[in-house]
PDB file of C-alpha atoms and ligand atoms in Angstrom:
ATOM      1  CA  UNK V   1     101.441 -91.900 122.840  1.00 91.00           C
ATOM      2  CA  UNK V   2     103.175 -90.130 125.600  1.00 95.00           C
ATOM      3  CA  UNK V   3     105.335 -87.134 125.327  1.00 95.00           C
ATOM      4  CA  UNK V   4     108.520 -87.694 127.416  1.00 94.00           C
ATOM      5  CA  UNK V   5     110.110 -83.861 126.787  1.00 94.00           C
ATOM      6  CA  UNK V   6     109.729 -81.432 124.230  1.00 93.00           C
ATOM      7  CA  UNK V   7     111.471 -83.355 121.222  1.00 93.00           C
ATOM      8  CA  UNK V   8     110.520 -86.982 122.592  1.00 97.00           C
ATOM      9  CA  UNK V   9     107.361 -88.893 122.076  1.00 98.00           C
ATOM     10  CA  UNK V  10     106.847 -92.425 122.956  1.00 98.00           C
ATOM     11  CA  UNK V  11     104.871 -95.348 121.435  1.00 96.00           C
ATOM     12  CA  UNK V  12     103.214 -96.585 124.449  1.00 96.00           C
ATOM     13  CA  UNK V  13     102.628 -99.996 123.134  1.00 95.00           C
ATOM     14  CA  UNK V  14     106.023-100.871 121.702  1.00 94.00           C
ATOM     15  CA  UNK V  15     107.836 -98.180 123.889  1.00 95.00           C
ATOM     16  CA  UNK V  16     110.075 -96.878 120.849  1.00 96.00           C
ATOM     17  CA  UNK V  17     110.692 -93.089 121.005  1.00 97.00           C
ATOM     18  CA  UNK V  18     110.280 -90.691 118.330  1.00 97.00           C
ATOM     19  CA  UNK V  19     111.414 -86.943 117.551  1.00 96.00           C
ATOM     20  CA  UNK V  20     108.278 -86.410 115.588  1.00 96.00           C
ATOM     21  CA  UNK V  21     104.741 -86.506 117.275  1.00 97.00           C
ATOM     22  CA  UNK V  22     103.321 -87.735 114.300  1.00 97.00           C
ATOM     23  CA  UNK V  23     105.701 -90.424 113.753  1.00 97.00           C
ATOM     24  CA  UNK V  24     104.749 -91.803 117.340  1.00 97.00           C
ATOM     25  CA  UNK V  25     101.160 -91.526 116.877  1.00 97.00           C
ATOM     26  CA  UNK V  26     101.371 -93.626 113.274  1.00 97.00           C
ATOM     27  CA  UNK V  27     103.595 -96.256 115.431  1.00 97.00           C
ATOM     28  CA  UNK V  28     101.081 -96.311 118.123  1.00 96.00           C
ATOM     29  CA  UNK V  29      97.874 -96.842 115.712  1.00 97.00           C
ATOM     30  CA  UNK V  30      99.766 -99.528 113.874  1.00 96.00           C
ATOM     31  CA  UNK V  31     100.899-101.276 116.820  1.00 96.00           C
ATOM     32  CA  UNK V  32      97.340-101.120 118.522  1.00 95.00           C
ATOM     33  CA  UNK V  33      96.040-102.648 115.212  1.00 96.00           C
ATOM     34  CA  UNK V  34      98.390-105.087 113.935  1.00 94.00           C
ATOM     35  CA  UNK V  35      99.962-106.210 116.998  1.00 83.00           C
ATOM     36  CA  UNK V  36     103.520-105.858 115.318  1.00 83.00           C
ATOM     37  CA  UNK V  37     106.203-103.363 114.057  1.00 81.00           C
ATOM     38  CA  UNK V  38     106.110-101.549 110.624  1.00 91.00           C
ATOM     39  CA  UNK V  39     109.576-101.199 109.795  1.00 92.00           C
ATOM     40  CA  UNK V  40     108.848 -98.243 107.960  1.00 95.00           C
ATOM     41  CA  UNK V  41     107.716 -96.384 110.942  1.00 96.00           C
ATOM     42  CA  UNK V  42     110.187 -98.009 113.421  1.00 95.00           C
ATOM     43  CA  UNK V  43     113.033 -97.079 111.115  1.00 95.00           C
ATOM     44  CA  UNK V  44     112.283 -93.737 112.240  1.00 95.00           C
ATOM     45  CA  UNK V  45     112.649 -94.131 115.686  1.00 96.00           C
ATOM     46  CA  UNK V  46     115.175 -92.732 117.849  1.00 96.00           C
ATOM     47  CA  UNK V  47     116.315 -96.355 118.799  1.00 95.00           C
ATOM     48  CA  UNK V  48     116.785 -97.152 115.180  1.00 94.00           C
ATOM     49  CA  UNK V  49     118.761 -94.271 114.450  1.00 90.00           C
ATOM     50  CA  UNK V  50     121.210 -94.713 117.528  1.00 85.00           C
ATOM     51  CA  UNK V  51     121.769 -98.671 116.353  1.00 77.00           C
ATOM     52  CA  UNK V  52     122.503 -97.559 112.918  1.00 64.00           C
ATOM     53  CA  UNK V  53     125.469 -95.726 114.389  1.00 57.00           C
ATOM     54  CA  UNK V  54     126.319 -98.143 117.282  1.00 53.00           C
ATOM     55  CA  UNK V  55     126.292-101.309 114.675  1.00 47.00           C
ATOM     56  CA  UNK V  56     127.272-100.151 111.588  1.00 42.00           C
TER      57      UNK V  56
HETATM   58 ZN1   ZN J 101     104.974 -98.556 118.423  1.00 58.93          ZN
END
């Protein structure tokens, strides 16, 4: 898990960003074990919250 700045953490595997360090860690743990995305986790990413606004 990479820290981008004070409020942004990135899963180093799927490259999604999270505001919450623990969410980024959960995502990275899941990605490294399952080689796929967990919607429950990725829906909390910054990308998911942005796309909800863009495409709604
Ligand atoms: Zn991930």
